GROMACS .gro file of C-alpha atoms in nm:
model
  305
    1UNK     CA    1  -4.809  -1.387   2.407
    2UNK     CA    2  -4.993  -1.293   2.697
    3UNK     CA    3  -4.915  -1.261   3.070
    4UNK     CA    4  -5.236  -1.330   3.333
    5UNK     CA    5  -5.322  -1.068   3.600
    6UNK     CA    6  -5.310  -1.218   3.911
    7UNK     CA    7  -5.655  -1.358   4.039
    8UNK     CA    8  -5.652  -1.146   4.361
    9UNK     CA    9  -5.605  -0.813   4.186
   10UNK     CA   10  -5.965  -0.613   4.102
   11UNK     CA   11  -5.962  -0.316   3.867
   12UNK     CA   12  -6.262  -0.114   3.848
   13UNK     CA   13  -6.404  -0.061   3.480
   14UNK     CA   14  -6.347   0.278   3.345
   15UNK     CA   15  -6.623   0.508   3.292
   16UNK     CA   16  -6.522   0.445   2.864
   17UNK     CA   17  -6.229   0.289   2.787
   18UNK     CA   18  -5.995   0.539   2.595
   19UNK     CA   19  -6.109   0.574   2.304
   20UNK     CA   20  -6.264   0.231   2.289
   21UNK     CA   21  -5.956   0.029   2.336
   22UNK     CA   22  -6.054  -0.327   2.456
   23UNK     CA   23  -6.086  -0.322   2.869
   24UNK     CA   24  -5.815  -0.596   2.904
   25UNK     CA   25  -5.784  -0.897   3.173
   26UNK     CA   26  -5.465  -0.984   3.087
   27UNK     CA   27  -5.153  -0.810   2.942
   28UNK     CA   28  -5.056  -0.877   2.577
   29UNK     CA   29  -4.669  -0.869   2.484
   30UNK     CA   30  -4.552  -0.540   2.245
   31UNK     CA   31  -4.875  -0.284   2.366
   32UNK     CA   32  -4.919  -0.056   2.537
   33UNK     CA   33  -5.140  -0.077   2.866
   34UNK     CA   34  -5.332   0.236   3.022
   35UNK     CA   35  -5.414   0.216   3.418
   36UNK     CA   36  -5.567   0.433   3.579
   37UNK     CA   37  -5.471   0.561   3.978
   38UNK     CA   38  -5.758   0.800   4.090
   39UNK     CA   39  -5.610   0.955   4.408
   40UNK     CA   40  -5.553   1.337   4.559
   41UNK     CA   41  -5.520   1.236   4.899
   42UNK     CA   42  -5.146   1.451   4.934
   43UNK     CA   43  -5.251   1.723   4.707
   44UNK     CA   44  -5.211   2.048   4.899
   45UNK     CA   45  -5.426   2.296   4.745
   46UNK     CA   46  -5.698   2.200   4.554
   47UNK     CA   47  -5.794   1.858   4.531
   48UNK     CA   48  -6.008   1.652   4.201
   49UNK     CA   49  -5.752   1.444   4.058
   50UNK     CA   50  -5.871   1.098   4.143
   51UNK     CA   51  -6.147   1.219   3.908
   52UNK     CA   52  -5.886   1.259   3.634
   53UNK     CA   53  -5.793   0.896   3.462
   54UNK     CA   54  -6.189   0.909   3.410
   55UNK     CA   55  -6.206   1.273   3.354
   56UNK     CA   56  -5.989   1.242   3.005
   57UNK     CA   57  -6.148   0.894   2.862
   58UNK     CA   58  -6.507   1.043   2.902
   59UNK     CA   59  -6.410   1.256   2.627
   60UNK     CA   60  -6.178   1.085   2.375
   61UNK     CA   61  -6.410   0.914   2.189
   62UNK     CA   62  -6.529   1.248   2.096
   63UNK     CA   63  -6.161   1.413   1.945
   64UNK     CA   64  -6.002   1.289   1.608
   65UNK     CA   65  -5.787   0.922   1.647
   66UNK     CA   66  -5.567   1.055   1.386
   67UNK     CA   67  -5.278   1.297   1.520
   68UNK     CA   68  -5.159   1.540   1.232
   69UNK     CA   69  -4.888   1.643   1.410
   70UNK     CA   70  -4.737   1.272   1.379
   71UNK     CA   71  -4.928   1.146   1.083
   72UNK     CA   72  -5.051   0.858   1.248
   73UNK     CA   73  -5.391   0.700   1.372
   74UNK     CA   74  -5.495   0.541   1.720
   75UNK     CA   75  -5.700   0.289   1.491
   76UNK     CA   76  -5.354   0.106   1.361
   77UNK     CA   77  -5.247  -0.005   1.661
   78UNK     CA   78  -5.324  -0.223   1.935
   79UNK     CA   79  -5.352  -0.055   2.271
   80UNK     CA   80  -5.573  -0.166   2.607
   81UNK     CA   81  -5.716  -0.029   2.901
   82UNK     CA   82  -5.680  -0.195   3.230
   83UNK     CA   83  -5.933   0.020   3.430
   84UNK     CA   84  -5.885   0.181   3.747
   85UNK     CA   85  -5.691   0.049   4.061
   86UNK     CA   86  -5.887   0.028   4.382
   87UNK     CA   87  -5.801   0.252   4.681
   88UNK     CA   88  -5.945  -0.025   4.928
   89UNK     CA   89  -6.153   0.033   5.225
   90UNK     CA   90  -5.962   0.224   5.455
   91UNK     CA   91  -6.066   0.594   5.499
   92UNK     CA   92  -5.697   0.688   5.598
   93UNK     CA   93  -5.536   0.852   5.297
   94UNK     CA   94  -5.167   0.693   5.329
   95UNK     CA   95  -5.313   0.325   5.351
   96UNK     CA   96  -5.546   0.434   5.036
   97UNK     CA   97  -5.256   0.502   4.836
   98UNK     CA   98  -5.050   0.190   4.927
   99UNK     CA   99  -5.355  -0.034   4.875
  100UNK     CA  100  -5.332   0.120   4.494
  101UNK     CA  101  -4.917   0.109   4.503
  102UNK     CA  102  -4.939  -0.257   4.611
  103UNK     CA  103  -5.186  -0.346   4.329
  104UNK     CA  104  -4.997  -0.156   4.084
  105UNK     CA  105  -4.713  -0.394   4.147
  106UNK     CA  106  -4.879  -0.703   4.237
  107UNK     CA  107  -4.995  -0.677   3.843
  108UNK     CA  108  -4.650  -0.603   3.699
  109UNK     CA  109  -4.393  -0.688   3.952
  110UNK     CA  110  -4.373  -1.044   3.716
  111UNK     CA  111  -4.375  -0.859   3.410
  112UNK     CA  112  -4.004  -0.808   3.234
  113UNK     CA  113  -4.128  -0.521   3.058
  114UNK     CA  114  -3.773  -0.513   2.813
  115UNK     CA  115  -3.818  -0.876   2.719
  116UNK     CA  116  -4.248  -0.852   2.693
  117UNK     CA  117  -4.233  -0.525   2.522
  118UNK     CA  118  -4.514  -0.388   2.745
  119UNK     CA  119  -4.536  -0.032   2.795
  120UNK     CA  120  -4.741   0.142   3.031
  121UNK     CA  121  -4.873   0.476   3.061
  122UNK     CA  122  -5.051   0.543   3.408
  123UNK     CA  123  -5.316   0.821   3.457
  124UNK     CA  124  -5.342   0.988   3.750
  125UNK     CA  125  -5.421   1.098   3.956
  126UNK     CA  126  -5.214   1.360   4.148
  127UNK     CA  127  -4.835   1.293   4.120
  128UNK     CA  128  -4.804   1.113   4.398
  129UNK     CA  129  -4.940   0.786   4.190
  130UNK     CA  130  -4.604   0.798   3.954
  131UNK     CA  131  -4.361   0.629   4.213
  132UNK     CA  132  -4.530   0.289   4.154
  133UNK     CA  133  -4.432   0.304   3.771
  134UNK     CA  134  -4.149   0.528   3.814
  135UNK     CA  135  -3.941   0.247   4.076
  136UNK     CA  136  -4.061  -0.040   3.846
  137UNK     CA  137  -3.895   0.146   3.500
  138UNK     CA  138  -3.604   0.218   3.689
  139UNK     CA  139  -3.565  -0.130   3.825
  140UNK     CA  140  -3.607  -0.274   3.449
  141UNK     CA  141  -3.383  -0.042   3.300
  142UNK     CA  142  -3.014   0.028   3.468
  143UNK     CA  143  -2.968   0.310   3.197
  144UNK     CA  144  -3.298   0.508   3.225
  145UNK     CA  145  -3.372   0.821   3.157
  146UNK     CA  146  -3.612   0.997   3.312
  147UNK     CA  147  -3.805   1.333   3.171
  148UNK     CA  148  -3.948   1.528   3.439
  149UNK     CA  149  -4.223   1.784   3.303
  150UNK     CA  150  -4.408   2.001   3.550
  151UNK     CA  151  -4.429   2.335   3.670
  152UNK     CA  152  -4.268   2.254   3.990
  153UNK     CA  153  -3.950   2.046   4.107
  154UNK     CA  154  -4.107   1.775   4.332
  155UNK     CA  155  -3.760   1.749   4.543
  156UNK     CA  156  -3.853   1.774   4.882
  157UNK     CA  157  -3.827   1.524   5.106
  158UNK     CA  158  -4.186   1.471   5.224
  159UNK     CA  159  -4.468   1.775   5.266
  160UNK     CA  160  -4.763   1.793   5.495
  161UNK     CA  161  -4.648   1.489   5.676
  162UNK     CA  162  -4.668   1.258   5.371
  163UNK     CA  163  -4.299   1.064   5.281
  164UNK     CA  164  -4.488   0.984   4.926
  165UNK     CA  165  -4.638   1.354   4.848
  166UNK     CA  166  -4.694   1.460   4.546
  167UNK     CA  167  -4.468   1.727   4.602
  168UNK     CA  168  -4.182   1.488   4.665
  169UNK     CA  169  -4.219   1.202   4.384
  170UNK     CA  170  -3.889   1.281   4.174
  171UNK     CA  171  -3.750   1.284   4.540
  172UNK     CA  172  -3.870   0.934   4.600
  173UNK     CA  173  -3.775   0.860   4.225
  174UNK     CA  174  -3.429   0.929   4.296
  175UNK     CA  175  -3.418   0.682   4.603
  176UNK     CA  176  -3.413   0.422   4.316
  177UNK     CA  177  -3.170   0.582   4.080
  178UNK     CA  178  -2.854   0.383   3.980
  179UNK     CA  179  -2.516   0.528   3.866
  180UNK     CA  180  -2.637   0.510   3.499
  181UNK     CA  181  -2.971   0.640   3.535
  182UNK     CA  182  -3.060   0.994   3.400
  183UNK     CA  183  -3.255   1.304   3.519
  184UNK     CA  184  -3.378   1.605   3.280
  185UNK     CA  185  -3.625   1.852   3.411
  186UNK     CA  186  -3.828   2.097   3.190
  187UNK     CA  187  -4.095   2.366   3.226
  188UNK     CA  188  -3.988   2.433   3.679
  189UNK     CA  189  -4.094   2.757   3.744
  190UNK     CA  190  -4.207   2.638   4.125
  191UNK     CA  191  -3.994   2.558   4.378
  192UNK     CA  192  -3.792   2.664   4.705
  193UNK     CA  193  -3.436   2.752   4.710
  194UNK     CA  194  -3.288   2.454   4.828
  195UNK     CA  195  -3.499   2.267   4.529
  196UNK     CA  196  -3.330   2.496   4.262
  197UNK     CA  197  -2.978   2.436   4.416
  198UNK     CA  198  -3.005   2.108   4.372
  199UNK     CA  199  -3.154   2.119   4.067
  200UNK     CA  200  -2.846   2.322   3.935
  201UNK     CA  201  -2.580   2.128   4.086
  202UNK     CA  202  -2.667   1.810   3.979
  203UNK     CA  203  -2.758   1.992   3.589
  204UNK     CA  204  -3.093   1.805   3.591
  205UNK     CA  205  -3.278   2.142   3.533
  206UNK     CA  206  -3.330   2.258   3.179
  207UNK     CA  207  -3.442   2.647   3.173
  208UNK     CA  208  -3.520   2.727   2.797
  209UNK     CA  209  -3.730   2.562   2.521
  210UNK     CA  210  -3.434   2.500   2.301
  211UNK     CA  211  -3.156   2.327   2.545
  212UNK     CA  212  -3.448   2.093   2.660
  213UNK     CA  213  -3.537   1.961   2.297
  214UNK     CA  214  -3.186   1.921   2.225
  215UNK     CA  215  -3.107   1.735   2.520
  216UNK     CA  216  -3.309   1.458   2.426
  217UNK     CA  217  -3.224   1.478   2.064
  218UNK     CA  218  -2.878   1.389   2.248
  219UNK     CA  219  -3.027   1.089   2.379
  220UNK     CA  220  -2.904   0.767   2.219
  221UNK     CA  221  -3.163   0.648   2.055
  222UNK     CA  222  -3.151   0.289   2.179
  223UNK     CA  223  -3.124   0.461   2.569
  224UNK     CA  224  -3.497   0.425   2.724
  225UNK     CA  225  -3.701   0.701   2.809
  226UNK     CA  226  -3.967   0.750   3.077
  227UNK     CA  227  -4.205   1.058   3.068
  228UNK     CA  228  -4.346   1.134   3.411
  229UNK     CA  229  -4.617   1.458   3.261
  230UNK     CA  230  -4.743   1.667   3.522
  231UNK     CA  231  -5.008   1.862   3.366
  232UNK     CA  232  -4.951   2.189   3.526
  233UNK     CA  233  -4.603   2.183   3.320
  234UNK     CA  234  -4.872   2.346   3.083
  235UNK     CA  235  -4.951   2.736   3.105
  236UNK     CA  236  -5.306   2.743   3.304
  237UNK     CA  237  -5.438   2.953   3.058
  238UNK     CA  238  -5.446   2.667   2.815
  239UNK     CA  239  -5.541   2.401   3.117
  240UNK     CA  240  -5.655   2.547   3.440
  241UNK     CA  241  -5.788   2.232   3.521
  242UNK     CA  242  -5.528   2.086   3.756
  243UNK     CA  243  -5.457   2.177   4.138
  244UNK     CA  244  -5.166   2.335   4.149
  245UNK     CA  245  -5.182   2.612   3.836
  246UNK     CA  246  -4.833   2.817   3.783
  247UNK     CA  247  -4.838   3.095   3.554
  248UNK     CA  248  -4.539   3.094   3.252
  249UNK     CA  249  -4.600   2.776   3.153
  250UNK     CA  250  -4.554   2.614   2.818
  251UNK     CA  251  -4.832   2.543   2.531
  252UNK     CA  252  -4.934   2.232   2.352
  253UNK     CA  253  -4.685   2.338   2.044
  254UNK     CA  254  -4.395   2.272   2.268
  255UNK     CA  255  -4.534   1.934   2.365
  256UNK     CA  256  -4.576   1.851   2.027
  257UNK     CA  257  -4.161   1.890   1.933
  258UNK     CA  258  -4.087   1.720   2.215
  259UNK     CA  259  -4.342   1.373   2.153
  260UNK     CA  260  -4.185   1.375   1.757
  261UNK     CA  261  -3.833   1.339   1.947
  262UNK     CA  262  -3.973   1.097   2.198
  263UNK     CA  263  -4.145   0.924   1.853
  264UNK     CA  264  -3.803   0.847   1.703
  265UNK     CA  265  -3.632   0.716   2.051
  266UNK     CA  266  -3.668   0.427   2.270
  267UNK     CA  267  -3.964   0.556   2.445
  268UNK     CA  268  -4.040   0.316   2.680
  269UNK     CA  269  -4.306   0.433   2.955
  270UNK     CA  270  -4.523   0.734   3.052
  271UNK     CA  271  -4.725   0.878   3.369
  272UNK     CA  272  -5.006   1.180   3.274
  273UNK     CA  273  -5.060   1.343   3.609
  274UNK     CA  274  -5.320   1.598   3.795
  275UNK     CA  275  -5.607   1.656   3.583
  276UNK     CA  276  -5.856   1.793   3.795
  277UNK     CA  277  -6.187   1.726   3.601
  278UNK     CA  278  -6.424   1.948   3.805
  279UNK     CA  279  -6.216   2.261   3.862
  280UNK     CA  280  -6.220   2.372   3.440
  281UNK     CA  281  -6.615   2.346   3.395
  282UNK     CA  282  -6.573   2.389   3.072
  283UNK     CA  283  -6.417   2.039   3.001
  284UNK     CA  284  -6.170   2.202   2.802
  285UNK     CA  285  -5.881   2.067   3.019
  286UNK     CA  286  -6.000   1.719   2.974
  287UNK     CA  287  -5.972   1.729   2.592
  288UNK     CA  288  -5.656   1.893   2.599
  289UNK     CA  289  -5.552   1.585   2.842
  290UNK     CA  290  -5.728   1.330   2.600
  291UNK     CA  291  -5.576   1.489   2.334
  292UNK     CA  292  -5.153   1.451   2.560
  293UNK     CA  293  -5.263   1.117   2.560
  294UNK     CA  294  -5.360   1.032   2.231
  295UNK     CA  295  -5.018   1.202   2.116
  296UNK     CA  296  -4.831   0.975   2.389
  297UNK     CA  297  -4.963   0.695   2.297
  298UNK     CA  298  -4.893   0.699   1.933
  299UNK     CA  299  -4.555   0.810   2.048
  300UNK     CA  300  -4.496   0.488   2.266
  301UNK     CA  301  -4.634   0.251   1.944
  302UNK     CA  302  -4.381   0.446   1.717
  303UNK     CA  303  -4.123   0.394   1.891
  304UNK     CA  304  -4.151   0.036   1.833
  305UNK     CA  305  -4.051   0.026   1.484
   0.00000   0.00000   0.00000
């Protein structure tokens, strides 16, 4: 079964679809469906990340399909890229952003993702781009949980005069939370104090390797999962292409154990945020985010079965 994008909603064509997935005009029921949302107008230090969605399909045709880690293959399933949304005309930043928020939903505001089986995984982007995808999960599913990785806590309530800043989207996430819905955090190291208090009195925080795994081994494994992947959550030293880089972070190993958990579960929906193409000009960081994806992806088609 398919489901028609509306006729007033333009995508722009991706520089190469990932990994040569079929650049799709409509959405087909049990796939997955890659958007991209090119935007770093609230980033606060160094900017690139509407290069990003872009940034990571120019290079996966060139890495493996098959993931050894899960012993599977991109080639046996069925997955399609939408394109990019369009940031519109405007040259303000804040109406750029809600030209791409309002397209985001005009496409799947119809869509009963539970009942369709669609499952989307947005690049970004910076992390601003996540509420759009984040508010529509939530909506869907009353028992959500959500799995926050990134180097920093994203709690406060605005920065740098934006209400939607990427250094306030789990904030904004939380404006949609119900009394069932669920927050884990993994991989903070960045944050102020009030953003750790929090953080510890509600539990949300996770602060070693080993209690985060196991809390989502604890997960039901009918209860859906979101992933909202921040990209800095890994050390700089193995990514340094991304705008905000925080020392201490975690390696691709870690990422690994957690996507075999996520592999097993009912993994419904992921965000891969703030690659920042043009500050790593080695294009390593763009592989390694290629290569998050390609491991996300076979993680959301696992989870099927």
């Amino acid at each position: 079964m398919t489901y028609a994008i509306p006729a007033t909603v333009s995508l722009d064509e991706p520089v190469r679809s990932y990994f040569g997935a079929d650049i799709a005009t409509e959405l087909t029921a049990n796939s997955t469906h890659l958007i991209g949302f090119g935007f770093d107008g609230t980033a606060c230090f160094r900017k690139g990340t509407r290069y990003g969605p872009d940034g990571l399909r120019a290079v996966s045709e060139d890495i493996e399909s098959y993931s050894p880690y899960l012993d599977a293959d991109l080639e046996d399933h069925a997955f399609y890229d939408l394109g990019n949304l369009q940031l519109g005309d405007s040259t303000d930043v804040e109406s750029q952003w809600r030209y791409a928020t309002d397209t985001f939903n005009s496409i799947f505001a119809p869509i009963n993702l539970v009942e369709s089986g669609i499952k989307v995984l947005t690049l970004g982007g910076e992390h601003s781009i996540s509420y759009a995808p984040i508010a529509k999960y939530l909506q869907q599913y009353p028992d959500l949980v959500l799995l926050h990785l990134d180097a920093h806590a994203d709690l406060r309530d605005g920065f740098d005069g934006f209400h939607y800043s990427h250094a306030s989207i789990i904030r904004r996430a939380l404006d949609h939370f119900g009394p069932d819905h669920q927050l884990i955090q993994y991989g903070i190291r960045s944050g102020t104090r009030d953003e750790y208090q929090w953080m510890h009195k509600h539990q949300t925080v996770r602060t070693s390797r080993e209690a985060f795994l196991q809390s989502v081994a604890d997960i039901p494994a009918n209860r859906p999962i979101y992933l909202t992947l921040d990209l800095d959550y890994f050390d700089p030293s193995y990514l340094p292409g991304t705008g905000t880089p925080e020392p201490g972070g975690e390696d691709f190993h870690s990422f690994v154990a957690l996507i075999k958990l996520l592999r097993a579960r009912n993994f419904v929906g992921a965000d891969v945020v703030e690659l920042s193409p043009e500050i790593d000009p080695t294009g390593n960081s763009n592989v390694f985010a290629a290569k998050v994806v390609r491991e996300v992806i076979l993680a959301l088609e696992g989870s099927r079965s």
